[in-house]
PDB file of C-alpha atoms in Angstrom:
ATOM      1  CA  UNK A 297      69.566-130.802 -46.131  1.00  0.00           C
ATOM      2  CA  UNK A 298      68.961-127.567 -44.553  1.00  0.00           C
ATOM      3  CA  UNK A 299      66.623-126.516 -42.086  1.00  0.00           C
ATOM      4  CA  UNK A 300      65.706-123.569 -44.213  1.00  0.00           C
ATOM      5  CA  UNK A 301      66.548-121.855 -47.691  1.00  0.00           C
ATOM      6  CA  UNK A 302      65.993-118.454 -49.025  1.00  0.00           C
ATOM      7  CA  UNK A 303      64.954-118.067 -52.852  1.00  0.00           C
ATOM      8  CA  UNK A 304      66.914-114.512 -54.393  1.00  0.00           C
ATOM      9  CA  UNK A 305      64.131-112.803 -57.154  1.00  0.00           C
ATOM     10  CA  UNK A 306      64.602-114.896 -59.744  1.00  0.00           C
ATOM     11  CA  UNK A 307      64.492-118.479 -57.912  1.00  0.00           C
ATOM     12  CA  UNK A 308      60.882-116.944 -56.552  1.00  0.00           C
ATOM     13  CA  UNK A 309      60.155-116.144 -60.092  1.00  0.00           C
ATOM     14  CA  UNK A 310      60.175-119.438 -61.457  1.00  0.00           C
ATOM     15  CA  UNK A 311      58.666-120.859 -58.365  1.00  0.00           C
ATOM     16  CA  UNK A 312      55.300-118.668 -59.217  1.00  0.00           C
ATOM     17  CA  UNK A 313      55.683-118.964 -62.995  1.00  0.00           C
ATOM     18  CA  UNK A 314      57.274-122.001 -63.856  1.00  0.00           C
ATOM     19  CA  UNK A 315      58.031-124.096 -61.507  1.00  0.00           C
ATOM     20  CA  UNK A 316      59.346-127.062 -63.816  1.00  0.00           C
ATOM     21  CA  UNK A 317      62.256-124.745 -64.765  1.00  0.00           C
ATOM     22  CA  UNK A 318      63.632-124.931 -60.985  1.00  0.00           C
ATOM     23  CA  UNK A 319      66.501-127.186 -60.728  1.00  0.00           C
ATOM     24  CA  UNK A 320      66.185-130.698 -59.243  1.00  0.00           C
ATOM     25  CA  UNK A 321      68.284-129.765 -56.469  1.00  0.00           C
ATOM     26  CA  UNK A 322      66.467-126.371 -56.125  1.00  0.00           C
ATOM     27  CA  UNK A 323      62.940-127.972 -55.793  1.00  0.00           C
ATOM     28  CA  UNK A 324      64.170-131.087 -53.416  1.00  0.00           C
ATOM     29  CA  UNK A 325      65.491-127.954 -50.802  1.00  0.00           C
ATOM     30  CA  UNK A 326      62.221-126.139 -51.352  1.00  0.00           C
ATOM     31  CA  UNK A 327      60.274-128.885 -50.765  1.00  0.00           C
ATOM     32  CA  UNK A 328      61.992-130.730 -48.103  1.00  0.00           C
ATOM     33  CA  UNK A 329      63.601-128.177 -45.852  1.00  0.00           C
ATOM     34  CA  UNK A 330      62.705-128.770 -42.470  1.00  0.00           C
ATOM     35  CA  UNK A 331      61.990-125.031 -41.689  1.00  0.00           C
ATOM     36  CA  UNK A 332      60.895-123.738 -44.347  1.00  0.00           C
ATOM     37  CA  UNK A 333      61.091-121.413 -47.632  1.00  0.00           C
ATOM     38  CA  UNK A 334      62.182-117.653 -47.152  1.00  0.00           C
ATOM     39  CA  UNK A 335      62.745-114.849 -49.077  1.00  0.00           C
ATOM     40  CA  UNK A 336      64.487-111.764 -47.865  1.00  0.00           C
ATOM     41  CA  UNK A 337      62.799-108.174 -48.074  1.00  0.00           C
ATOM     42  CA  UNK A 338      65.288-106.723 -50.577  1.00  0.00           C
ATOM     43  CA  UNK A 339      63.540-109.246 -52.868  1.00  0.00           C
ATOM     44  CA  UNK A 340      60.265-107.367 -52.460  1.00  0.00           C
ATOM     45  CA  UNK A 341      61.889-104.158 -53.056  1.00  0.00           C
ATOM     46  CA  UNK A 342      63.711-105.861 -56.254  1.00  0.00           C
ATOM     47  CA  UNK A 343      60.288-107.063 -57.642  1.00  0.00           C
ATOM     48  CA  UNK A 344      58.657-103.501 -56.399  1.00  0.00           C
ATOM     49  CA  UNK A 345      61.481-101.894 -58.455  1.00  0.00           C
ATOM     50  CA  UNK A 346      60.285-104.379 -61.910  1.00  0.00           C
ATOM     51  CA  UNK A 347      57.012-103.488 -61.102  1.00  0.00           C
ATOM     52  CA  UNK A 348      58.058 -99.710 -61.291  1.00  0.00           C
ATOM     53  CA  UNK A 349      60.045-100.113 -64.215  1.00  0.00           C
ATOM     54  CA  UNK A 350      57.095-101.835 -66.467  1.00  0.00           C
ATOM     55  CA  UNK A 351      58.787-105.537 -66.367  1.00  0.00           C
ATOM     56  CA  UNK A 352      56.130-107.248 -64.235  1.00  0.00           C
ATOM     57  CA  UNK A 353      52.674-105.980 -64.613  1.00  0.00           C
ATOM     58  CA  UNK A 354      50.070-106.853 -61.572  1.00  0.00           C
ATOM     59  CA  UNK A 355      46.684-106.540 -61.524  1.00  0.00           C
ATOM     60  CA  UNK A 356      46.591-106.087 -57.705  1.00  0.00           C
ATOM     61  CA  UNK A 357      48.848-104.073 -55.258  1.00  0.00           C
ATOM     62  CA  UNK A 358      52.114-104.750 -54.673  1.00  0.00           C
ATOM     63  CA  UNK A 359      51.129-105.918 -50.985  1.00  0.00           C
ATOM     64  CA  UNK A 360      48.487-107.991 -51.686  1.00  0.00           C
ATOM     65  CA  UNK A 361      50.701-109.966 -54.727  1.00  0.00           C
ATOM     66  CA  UNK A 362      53.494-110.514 -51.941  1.00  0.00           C
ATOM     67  CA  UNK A 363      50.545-111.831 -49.332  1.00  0.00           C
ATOM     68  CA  UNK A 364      48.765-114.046 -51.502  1.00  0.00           C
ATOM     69  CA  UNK A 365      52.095-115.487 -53.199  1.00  0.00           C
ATOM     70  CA  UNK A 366      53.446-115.663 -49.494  1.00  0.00           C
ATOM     71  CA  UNK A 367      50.334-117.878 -48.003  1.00  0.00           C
ATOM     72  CA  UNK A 368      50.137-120.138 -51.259  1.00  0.00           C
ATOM     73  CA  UNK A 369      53.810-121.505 -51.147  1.00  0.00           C
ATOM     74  CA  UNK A 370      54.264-120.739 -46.901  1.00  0.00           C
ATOM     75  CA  UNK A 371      56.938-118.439 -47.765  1.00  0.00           C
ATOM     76  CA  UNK A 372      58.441-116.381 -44.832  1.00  0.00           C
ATOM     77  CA  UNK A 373      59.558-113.192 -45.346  1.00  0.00           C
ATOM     78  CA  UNK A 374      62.526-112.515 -43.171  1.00  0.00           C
ATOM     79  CA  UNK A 375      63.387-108.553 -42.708  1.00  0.00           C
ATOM     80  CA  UNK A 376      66.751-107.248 -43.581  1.00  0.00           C
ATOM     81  CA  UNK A 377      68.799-106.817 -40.215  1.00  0.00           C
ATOM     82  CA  UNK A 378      71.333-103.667 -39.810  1.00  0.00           C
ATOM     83  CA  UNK A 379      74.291-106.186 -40.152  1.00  0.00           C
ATOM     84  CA  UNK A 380      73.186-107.264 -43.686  1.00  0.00           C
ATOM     85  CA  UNK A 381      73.409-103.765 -44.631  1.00  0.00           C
ATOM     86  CA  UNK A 382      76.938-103.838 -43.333  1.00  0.00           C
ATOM     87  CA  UNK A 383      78.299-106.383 -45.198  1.00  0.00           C
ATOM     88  CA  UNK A 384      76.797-105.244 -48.087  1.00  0.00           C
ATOM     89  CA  UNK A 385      78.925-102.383 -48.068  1.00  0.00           C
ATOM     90  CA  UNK A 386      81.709-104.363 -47.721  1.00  0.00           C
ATOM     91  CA  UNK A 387      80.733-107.078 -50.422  1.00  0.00           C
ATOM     92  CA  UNK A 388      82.715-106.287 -53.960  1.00  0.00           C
ATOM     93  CA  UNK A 389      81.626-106.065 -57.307  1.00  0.00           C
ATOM     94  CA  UNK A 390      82.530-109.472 -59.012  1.00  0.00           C
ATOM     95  CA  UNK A 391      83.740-109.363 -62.444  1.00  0.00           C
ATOM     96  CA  UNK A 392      84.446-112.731 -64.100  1.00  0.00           C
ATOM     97  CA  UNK A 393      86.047-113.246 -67.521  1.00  0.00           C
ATOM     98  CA  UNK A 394      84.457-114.683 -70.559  1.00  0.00           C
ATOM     99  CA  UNK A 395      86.443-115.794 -73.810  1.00  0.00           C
ATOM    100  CA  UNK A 396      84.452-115.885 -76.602  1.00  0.00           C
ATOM    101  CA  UNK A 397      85.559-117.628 -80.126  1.00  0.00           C
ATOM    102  CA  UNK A 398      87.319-115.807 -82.694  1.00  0.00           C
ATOM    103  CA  UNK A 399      85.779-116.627 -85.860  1.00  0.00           C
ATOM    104  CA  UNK A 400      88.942-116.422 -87.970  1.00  0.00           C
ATOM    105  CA  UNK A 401      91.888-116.532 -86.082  1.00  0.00           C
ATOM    106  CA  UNK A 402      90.925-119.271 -83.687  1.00  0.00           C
ATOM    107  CA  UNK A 403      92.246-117.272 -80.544  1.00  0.00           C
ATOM    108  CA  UNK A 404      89.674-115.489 -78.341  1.00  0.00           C
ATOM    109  CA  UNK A 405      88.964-112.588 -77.035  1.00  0.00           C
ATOM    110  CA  UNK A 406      88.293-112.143 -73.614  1.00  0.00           C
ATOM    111  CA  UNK A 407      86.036-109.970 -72.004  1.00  0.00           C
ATOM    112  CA  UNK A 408      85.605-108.705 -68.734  1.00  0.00           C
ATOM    113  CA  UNK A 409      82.053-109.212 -67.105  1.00  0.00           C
ATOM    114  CA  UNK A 410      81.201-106.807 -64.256  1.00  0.00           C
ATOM    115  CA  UNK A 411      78.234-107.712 -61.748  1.00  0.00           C
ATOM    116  CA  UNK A 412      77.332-105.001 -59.747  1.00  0.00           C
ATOM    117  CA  UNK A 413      73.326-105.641 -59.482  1.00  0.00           C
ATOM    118  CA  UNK A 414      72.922-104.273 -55.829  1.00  0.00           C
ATOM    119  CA  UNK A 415      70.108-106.404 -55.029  1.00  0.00           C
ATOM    120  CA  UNK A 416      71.845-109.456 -55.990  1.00  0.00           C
ATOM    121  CA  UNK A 417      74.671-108.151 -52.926  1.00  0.00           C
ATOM    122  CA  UNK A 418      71.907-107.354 -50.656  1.00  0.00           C
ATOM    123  CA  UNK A 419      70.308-110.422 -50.665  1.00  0.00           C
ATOM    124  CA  UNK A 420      73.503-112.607 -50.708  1.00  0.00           C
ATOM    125  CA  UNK A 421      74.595-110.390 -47.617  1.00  0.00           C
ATOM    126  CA  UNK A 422      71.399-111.053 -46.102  1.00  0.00           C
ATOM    127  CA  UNK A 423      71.597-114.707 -46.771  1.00  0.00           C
ATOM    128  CA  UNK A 424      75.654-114.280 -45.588  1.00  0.00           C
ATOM    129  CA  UNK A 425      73.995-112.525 -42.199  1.00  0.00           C
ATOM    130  CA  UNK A 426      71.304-114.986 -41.745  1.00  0.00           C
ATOM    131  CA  UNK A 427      73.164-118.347 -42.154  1.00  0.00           C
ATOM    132  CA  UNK A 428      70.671-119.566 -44.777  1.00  0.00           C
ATOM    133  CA  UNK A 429      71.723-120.774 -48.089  1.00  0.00           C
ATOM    134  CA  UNK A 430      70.579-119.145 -50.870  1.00  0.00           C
ATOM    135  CA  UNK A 431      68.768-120.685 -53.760  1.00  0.00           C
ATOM    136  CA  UNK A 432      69.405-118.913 -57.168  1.00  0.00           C
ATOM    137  CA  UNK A 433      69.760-119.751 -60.415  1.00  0.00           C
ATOM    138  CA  UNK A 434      72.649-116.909 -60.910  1.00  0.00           C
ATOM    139  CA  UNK A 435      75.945-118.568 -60.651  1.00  0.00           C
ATOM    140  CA  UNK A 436      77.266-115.594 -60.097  1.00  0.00           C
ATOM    141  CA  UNK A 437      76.969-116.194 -56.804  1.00  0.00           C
ATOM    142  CA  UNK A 438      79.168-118.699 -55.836  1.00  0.00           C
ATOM    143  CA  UNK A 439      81.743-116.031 -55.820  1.00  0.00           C
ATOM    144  CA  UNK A 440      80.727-114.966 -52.779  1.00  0.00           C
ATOM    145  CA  UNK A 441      80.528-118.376 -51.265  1.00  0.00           C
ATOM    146  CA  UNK A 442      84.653-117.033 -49.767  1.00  0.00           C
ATOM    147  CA  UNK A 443      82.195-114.405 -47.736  1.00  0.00           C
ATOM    148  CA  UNK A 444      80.002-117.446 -46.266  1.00  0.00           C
ATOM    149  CA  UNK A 445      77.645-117.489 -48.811  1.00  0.00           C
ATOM    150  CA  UNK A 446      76.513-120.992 -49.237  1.00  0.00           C
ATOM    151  CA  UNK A 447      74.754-121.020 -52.922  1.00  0.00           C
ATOM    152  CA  UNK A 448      72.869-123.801 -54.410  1.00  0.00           C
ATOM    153  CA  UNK A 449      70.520-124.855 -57.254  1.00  0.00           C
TER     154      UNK A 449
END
């Protein structure tokens, strides 16, 4: 096991609002991690930007959600270091490819998925950065695993 994890947005999601939705794996490495449970501060500005956009709706500040949320599960919120910002600009867009059924003809048509979510690169850079591997849901992520990115759930 790890001596530490760090949940991306919507891994910390489920923890607060469902946690029976987490993975097996994902709640054996939040609860047994020697260390801890972290979550990296482009996470609060992801769940700031929800906030903004009408998605979530709080009844209290911003601050005070983050505090209270952070002292009930002993999260640790672990500030984004000038490196992670690096690597984040040198992180690329992943696309993957999907083929979907063709209804008639039996062949499929592929299309081309693009991922370009810039807090999903921040945080995996900042999980990259920090040698912590990240807990998501996303499997989007394991493409950057060839970056250092060690991805689990």
């Amino acid at each position: 096991l790890p001596k530490q994890v760090m949940l991306d947005t919507p891994a910390l999601d489920l923890l607060i609002r469902n946690p029976n939705r987490l993975s097996h794996n994902a709640l054996r490495l939040i609860n047994e991690c020697e260390e801890g449970v972290c979550i990296s501060s482009a996470t609060v500005l992801e769940w700031a930007h929800w906030v903004q956009r009408g998605y979530y709706q709080l009844e209290i500040s911003l601050d005070t959600f983050f505090e209270q949320i952070m002292q009930h599960w002993q999260l640790q919120l672990l500030p984004l270091p000038l490196e992670a910002y690096s690597l984040y600009t040198e992180l690329p867009v992943v696309t993957a490819e999907l083929k979907t059924p063709e209804k008639n003809e039996g062949n499929g048509k592929v299309r081309k998925l693009v991922h370009d979510d810039q807090y999903d690169q921040l945080i995996a850079a900042h999980a990259i950065v920090a040698k912590i591997p990240l807990v998501s849901p996303h499997g989007i992520f394991k493409n950057y695993e060839r970056f250092g990115l060690k991805w689990a759930w």
